[in-house]
Short mmCIF file of C-alpha atoms and ligand atoms in Angstrom, two decimals:
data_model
loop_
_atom_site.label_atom_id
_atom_site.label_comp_id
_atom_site.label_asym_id
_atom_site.label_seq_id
_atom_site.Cartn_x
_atom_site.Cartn_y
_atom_site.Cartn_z
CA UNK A 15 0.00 0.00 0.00
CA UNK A 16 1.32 3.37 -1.06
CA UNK A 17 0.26 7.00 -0.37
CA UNK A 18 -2.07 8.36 -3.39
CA UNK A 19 -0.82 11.81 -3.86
CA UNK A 20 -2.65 14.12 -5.67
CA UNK A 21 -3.13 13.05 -9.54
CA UNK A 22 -0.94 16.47 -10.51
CA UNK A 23 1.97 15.91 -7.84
CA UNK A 24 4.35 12.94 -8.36
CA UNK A 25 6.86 11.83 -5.41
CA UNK A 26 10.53 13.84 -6.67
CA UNK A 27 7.22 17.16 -7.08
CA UNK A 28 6.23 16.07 -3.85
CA UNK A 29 9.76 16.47 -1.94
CA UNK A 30 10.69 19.54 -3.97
CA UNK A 31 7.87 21.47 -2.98
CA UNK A 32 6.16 20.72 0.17
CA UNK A 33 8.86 18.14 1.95
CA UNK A 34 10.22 20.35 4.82
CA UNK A 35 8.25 23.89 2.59
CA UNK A 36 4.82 23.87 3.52
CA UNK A 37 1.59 21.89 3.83
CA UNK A 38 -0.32 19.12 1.81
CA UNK A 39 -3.83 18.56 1.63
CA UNK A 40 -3.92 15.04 0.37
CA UNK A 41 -7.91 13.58 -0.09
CA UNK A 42 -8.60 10.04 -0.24
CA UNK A 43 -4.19 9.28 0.04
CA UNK A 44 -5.18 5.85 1.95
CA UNK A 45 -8.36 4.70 0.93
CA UNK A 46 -6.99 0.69 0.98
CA UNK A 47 -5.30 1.14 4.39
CA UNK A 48 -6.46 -1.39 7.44
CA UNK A 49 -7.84 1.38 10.25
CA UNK A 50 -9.84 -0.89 11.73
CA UNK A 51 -8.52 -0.57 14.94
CA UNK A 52 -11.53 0.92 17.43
CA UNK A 53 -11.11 3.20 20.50
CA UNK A 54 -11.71 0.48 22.65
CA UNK A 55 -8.62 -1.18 21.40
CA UNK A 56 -6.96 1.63 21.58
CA UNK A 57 -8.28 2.85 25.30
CA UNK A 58 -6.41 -1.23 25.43
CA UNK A 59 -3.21 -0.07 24.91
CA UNK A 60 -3.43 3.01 26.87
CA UNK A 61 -3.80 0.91 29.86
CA UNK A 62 -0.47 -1.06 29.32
CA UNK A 63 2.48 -0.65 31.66
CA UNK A 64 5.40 0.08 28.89
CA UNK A 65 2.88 1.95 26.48
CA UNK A 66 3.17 5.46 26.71
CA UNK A 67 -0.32 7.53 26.76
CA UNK A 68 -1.86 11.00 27.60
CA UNK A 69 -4.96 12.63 27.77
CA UNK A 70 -5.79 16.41 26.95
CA UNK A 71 -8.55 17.88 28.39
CA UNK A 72 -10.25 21.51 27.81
CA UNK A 73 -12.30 22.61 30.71
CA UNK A 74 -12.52 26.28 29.62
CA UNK A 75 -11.17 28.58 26.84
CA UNK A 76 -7.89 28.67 28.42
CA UNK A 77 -7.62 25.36 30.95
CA UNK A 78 -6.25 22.52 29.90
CA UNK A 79 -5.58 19.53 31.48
CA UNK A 80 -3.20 16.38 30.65
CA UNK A 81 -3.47 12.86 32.37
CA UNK A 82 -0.60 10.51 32.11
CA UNK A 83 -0.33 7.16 31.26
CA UNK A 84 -1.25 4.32 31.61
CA UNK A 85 -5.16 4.57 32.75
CA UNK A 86 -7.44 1.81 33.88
CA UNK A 87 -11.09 1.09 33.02
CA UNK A 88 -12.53 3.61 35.32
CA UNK A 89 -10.21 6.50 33.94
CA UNK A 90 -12.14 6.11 31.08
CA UNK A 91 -15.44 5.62 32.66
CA UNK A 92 -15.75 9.42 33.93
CA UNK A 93 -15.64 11.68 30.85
CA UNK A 94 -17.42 13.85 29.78
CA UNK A 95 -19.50 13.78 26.02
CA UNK A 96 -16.84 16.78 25.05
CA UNK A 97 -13.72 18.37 24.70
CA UNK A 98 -10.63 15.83 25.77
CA UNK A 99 -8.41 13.58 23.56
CA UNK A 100 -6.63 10.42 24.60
CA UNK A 101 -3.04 10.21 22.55
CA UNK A 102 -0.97 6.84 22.35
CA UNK A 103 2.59 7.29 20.92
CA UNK A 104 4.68 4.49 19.28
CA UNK A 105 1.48 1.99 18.26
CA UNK A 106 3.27 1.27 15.14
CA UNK A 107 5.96 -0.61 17.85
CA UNK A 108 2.64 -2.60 18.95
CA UNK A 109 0.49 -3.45 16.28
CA UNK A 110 1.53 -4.26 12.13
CA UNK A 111 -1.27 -2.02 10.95
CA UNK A 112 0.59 0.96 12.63
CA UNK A 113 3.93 -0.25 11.19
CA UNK A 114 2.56 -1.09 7.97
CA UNK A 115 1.73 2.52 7.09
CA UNK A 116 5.31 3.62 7.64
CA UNK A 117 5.94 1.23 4.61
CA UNK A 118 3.24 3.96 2.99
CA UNK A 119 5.80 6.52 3.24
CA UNK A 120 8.52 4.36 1.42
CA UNK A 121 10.01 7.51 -0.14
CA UNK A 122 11.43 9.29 3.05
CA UNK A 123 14.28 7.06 4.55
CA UNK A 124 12.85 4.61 7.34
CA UNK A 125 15.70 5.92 9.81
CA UNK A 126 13.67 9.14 9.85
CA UNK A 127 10.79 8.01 11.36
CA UNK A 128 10.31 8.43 14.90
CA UNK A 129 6.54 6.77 15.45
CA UNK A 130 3.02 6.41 14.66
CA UNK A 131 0.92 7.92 17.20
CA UNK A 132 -3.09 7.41 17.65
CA UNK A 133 -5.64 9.86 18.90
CA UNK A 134 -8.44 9.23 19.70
CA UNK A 135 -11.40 12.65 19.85
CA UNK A 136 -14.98 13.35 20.87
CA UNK A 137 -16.45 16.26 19.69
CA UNK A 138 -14.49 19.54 20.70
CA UNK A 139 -11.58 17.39 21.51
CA UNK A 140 -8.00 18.46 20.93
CA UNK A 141 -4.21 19.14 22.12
CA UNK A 142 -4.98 22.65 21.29
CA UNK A 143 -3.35 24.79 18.92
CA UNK A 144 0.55 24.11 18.76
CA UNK A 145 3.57 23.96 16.68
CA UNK A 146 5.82 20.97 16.28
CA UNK A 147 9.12 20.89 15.54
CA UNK A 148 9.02 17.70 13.41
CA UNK A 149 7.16 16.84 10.34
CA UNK A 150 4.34 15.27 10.65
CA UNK A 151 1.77 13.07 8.23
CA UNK A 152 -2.08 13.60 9.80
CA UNK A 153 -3.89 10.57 8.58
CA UNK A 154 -7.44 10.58 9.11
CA UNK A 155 -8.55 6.75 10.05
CA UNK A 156 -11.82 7.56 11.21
CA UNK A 157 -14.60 10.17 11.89
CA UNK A 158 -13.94 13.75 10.53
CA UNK A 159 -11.33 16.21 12.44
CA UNK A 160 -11.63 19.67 11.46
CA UNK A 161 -7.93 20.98 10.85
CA UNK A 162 -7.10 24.88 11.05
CA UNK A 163 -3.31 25.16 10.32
CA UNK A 164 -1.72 28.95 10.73
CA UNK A 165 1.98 30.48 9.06
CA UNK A 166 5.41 28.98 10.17
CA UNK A 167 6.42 30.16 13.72
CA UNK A 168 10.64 29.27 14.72
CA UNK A 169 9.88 30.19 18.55
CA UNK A 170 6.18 31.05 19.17
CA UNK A 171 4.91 32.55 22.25
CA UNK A 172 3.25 29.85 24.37
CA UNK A 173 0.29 30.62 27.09
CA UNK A 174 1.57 30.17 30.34
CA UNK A 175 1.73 27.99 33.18
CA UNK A 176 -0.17 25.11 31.34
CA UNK A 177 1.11 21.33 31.35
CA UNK A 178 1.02 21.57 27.56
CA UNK A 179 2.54 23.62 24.91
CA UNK A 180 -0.26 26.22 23.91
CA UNK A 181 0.38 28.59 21.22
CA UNK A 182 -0.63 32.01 22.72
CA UNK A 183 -1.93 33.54 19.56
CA UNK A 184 -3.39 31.20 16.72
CA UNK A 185 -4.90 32.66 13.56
CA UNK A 186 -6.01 30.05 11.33
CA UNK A 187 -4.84 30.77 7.55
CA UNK A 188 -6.83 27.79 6.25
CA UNK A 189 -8.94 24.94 7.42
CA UNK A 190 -10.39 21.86 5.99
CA UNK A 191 -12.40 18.97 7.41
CA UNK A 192 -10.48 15.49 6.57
CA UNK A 193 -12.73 12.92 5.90
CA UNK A 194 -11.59 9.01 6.93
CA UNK A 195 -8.64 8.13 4.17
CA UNK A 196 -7.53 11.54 4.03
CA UNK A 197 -4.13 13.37 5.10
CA UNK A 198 -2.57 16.47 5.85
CA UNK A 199 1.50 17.02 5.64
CA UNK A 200 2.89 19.04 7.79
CA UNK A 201 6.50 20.75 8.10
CA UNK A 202 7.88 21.94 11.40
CA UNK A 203 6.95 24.85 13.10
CA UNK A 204 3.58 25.31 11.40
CA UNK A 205 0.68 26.16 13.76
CA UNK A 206 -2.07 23.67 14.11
CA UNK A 207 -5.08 22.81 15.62
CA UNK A 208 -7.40 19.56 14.91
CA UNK A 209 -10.65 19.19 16.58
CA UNK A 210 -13.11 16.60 16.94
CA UNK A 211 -15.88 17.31 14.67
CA UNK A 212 -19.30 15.44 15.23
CA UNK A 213 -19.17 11.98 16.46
CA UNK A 214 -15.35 10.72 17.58
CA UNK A 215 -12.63 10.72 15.49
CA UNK A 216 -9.24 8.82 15.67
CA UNK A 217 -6.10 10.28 13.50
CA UNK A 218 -2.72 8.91 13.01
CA UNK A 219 0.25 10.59 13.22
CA UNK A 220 3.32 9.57 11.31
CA UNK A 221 5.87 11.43 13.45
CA UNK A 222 9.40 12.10 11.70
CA UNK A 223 12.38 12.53 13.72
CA UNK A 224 14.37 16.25 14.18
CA UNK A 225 16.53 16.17 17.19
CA UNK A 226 17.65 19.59 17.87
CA UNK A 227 21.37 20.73 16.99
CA UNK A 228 21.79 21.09 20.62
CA UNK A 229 20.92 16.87 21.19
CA UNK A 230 23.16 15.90 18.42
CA UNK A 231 26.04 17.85 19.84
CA UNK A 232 25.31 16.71 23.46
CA UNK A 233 25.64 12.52 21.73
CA UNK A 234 28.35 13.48 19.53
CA UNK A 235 30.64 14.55 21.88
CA UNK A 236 29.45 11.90 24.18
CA UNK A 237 30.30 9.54 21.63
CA UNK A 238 33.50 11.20 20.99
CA UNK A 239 34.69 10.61 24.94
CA UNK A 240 34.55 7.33 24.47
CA UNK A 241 36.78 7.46 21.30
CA UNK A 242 39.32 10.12 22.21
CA UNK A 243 42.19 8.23 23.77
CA UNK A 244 43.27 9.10 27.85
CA UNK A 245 46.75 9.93 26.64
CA UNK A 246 45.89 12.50 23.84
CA UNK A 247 46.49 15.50 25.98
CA UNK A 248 47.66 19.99 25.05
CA UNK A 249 51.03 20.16 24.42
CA UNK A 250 53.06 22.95 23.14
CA UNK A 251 56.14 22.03 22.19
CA UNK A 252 57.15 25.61 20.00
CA UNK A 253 56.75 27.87 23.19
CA UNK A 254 58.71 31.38 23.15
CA UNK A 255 59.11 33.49 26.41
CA UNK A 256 56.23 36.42 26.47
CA UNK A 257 56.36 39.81 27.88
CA UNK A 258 53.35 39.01 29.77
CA UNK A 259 53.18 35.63 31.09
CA UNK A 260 49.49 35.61 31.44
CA UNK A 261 48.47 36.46 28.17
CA UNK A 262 47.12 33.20 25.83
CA UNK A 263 48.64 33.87 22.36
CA UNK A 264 46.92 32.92 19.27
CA UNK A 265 48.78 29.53 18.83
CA UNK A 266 47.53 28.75 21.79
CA UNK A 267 43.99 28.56 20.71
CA UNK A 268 45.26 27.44 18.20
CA UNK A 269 46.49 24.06 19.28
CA UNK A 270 44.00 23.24 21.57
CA UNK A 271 41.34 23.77 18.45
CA UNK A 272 43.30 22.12 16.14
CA UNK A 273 43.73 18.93 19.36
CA UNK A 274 39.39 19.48 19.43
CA UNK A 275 39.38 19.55 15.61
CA UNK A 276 41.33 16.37 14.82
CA UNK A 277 38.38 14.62 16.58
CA UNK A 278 35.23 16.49 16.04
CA UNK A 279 35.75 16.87 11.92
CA UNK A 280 36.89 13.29 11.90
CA UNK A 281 34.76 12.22 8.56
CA UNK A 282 34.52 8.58 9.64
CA UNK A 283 34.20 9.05 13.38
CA UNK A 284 31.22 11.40 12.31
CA UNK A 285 29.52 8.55 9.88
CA UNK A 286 29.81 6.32 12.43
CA UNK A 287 28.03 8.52 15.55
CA UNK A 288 24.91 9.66 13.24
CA UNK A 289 24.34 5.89 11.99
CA UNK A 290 24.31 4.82 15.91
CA UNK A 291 22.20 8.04 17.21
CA UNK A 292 19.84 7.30 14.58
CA UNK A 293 19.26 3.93 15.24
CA UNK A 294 19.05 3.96 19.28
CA UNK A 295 15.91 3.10 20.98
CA UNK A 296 14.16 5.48 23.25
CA UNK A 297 14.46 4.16 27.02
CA UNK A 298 11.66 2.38 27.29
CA UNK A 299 11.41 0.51 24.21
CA UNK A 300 14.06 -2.36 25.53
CA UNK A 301 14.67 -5.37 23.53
CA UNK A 302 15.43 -8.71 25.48
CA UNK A 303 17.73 -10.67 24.32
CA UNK A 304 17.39 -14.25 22.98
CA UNK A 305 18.14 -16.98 26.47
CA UNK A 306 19.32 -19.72 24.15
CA UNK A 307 22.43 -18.92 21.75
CA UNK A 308 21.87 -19.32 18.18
CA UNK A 309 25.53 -20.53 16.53
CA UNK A 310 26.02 -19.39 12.83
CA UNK A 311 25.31 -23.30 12.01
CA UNK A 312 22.04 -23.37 12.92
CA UNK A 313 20.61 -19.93 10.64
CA UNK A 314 19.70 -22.07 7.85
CA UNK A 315 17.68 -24.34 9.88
CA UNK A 316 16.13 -21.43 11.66
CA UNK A 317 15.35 -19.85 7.96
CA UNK A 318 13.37 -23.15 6.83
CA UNK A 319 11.37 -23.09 9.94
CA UNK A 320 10.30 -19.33 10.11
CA UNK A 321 10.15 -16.06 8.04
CA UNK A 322 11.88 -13.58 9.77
CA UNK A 323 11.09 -9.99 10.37
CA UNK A 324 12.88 -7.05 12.29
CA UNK A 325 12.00 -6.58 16.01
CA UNK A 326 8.93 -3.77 15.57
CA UNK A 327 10.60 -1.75 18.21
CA UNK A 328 14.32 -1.76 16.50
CA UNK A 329 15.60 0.32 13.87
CA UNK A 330 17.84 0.09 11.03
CA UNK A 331 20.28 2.15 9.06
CA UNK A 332 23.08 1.36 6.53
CA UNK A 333 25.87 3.46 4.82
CA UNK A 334 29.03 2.77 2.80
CA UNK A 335 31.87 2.84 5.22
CA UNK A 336 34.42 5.65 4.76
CA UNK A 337 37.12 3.96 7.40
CA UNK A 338 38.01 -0.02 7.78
CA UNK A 339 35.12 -0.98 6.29
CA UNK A 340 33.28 -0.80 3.32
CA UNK A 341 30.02 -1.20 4.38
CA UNK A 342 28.19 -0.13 8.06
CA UNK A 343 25.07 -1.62 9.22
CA UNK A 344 23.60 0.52 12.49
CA UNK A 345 20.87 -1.50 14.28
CA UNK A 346 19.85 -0.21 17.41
CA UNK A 347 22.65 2.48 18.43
CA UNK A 348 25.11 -0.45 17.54
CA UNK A 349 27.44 -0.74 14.65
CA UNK A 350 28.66 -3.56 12.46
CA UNK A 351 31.20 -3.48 9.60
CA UNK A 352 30.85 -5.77 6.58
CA UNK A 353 32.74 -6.05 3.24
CA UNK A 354 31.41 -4.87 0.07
CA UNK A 355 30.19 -8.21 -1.29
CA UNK A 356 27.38 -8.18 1.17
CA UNK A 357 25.74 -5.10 -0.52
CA UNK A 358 22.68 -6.30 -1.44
CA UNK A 359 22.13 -8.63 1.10
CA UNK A 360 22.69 -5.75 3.51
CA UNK A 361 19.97 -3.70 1.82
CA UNK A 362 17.38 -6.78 1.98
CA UNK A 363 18.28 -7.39 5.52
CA UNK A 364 17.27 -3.69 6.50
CA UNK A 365 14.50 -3.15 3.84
CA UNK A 366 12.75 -6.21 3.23
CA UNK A 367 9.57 -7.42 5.03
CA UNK A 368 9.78 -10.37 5.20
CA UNK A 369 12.69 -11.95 5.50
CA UNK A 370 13.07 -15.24 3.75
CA UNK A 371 15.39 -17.64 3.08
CA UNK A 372 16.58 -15.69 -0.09
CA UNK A 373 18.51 -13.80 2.64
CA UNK A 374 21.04 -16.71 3.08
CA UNK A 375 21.80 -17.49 -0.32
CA UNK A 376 25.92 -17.16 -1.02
CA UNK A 377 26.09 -15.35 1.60
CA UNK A 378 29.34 -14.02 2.58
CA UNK A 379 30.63 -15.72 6.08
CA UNK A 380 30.65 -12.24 7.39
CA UNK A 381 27.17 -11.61 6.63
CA UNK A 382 26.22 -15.08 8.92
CA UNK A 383 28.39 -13.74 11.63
CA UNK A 384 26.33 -10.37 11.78
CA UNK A 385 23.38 -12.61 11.32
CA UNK A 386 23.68 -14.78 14.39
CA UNK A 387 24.38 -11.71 16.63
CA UNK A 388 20.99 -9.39 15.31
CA UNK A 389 18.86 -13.23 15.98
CA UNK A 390 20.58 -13.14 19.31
CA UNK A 391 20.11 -9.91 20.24
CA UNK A 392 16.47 -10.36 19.53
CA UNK A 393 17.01 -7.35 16.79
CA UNK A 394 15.44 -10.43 13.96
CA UNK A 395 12.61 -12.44 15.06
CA UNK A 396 10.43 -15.11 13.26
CA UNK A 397 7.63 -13.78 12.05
CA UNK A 398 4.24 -14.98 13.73
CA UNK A 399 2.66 -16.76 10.68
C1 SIN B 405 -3.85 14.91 17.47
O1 SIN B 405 -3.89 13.84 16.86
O2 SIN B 405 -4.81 15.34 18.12
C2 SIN B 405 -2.63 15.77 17.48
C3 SIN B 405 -1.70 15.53 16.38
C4 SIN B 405 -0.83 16.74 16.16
O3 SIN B 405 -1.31 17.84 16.25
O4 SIN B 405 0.36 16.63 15.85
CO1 CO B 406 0.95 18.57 16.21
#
């Protein structure tokens, strides 16, 4: 299943002009998509331990409220007809229908994706008017959602003193009703606002991922103490005597940039970190490992018995290698270096759903070595059929 856009826009129009520019109004983009899931199912999920969930509730023009996560049967027993929201993030890590719309939006790299979230609306319900800083796909799975979206804001104003971020001012440029089927594409930073129309609705946000400059420092450099060996240390060994002894001269600076410089412009060193930070899973989203060992021996066996899929909470990234290597595979904030021969299998592996036994075939020993550790990590699982 693949998104329908609009009969004038193909996929290269699509990311030229709107991808990151501005909104989409796409009608009747995922007619043949499974959205049967009900609220009760969802209210289901909201109620699990490891699942994370919220509720947004409007009591007045300016009072909001937000529940946490997870609720129980009566939480849900004592609202009113109007005017809250329940939100579920991740579902897509929960249930294929979720994850199978990612595979809608084949055309945007799967390491961008951060989740598919589910709301769930009665009339009047919403999370208020808001900017994100992340695009964001709006699919309409059922009901009708009125959406009012306003101009591109970097740092808007927010009301105060509210548990949620409230734009202070909204002034809605355009609005449209989405119908079930229908979806809305949203850059960062645009203001809007999506409220339950008659009868409840349920939308379904495919979230992308933008971590701030500031995050990707903070794990860079992280990454980069672990690297940077204890004995690497300023030294200058071209000293001259100074008139004042205090003063730093310029080749001061200058060597302790050039000693921070040798690290942080360090071309493979940088491949390497933004293939990990892509890949690692948020905190909660933990991965047990396989108990029994699976020895490289026994992966063809395995591969008769089972089709094989990745773990629906892992993710995935590959690159040519510009160090030792000449291929990286990132899975899960971990990296694994592979030889150039295992190209394509390397692109199945991280692409392909699901994985069959085609996988094996003259397959490079290195390959079944990186195989046996992603089955015992858990990372590949057999698929439930
Ligand atoms: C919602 O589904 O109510 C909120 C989605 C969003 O505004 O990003
Ligand atoms: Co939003």
């Amino acid at each position: 299943m693949q998104l329908q856009l609009p009969a004038s826009l193909n996929i290269q129009d699509f990311l030229d002009n709107y991808w990151q520019k501005r909104p989409l109004l796409m009608r009747n983009a995922l007619q043949n998509h499974d959205f049967s899931l009900s609220p009760d199912e969802l209210a289901g999920l909201a109620c699990e331990e490891d699942v994370e969930s919220r509720m947004v509730l409007r009591h007045d023009q300016n009072e909001w409220e937000l529940r946490h996560g997870p609720f129980d049967e009566q939480a849900f027993s004592r609202l009113p007809d109007q005017n809250w929201t329940l939100l579920v993030q991740d579902v897509d890590k929960y249930l294929p229908e979720a994850a199978e719309l990612l595979r809608a939006f084949h055309f945007i790299p799967s390491w961008r994706f951060d989740d598919v979230m589910i709301s769930y609306a009665v009339p009047g319900g919403s999370v208020g008017p808001h900017t994100d800083t992340y695009d964001v796909f709006l699919v309409q799975a059922r009901g009708r959602r009125r959406w009012q979206i306003g101009n591109r804001i970097g740092n808007p104003a927010l009301l105060p003193d509210l548990p949620i971020r409230i734009l202070a001012e909204f002034e809605a440029e355009q609005e449209w009703l989405l119908e079930a089927g229908d979806v809305l594409y949203l850059p960062p930073g645009v203001a809007h606002w999506g409220i339950g129309e008659d009868g409840d609705c349920m939308t379904w946000s495919v979230g992308l991922r933008a971590p701030s400059t500031a995050e990707m420092l903070g794990s860079y450099t992280q990454y980069l103490l672990d690297q940077v060996p204890e004995h690497d240390h300023y030294r200058d060994p071209s000293l001259s005597p100074q008139e004042s002894p205090a003063r730093i001269l310029p080749q001061a600076c200058s060597a302790a940039s050039d000693a921070l410089d040798r690290w942080l412009l360090d071309p493979d060193l940088r491949q390497r970190w933004f293939g990990c930070f892509n890949t690692e899973l948020k905190e909660h989203l933990f991965i047990e490992p396989r108990t029994e060992t699976v020895e490289i021996s026994r992966i063809p066996e395995l591969f008769r018995q089972h089709r094989w899929q990745r773990h629906p909470f892992s993710r995935w990234a590959w690159q040519e290698g510009s160090g030792s290597s000449d291929l990286y595979l990132f899975v899960c904030g971990e990296l694994f270096e592979l030889p150039g021969n295992c190209r394509s299998k390397l692109q199945q592996l991280c692409d392909r759903h699901p994985l069959n036994q085609d996988l094996l075939r003259d397959a490079d020993p290195a390959f079944l070595r990186v195989l046996a550790r992603l089955i015992n990590e858990n990372w590949l699982e057999p698929c439930d059929d």
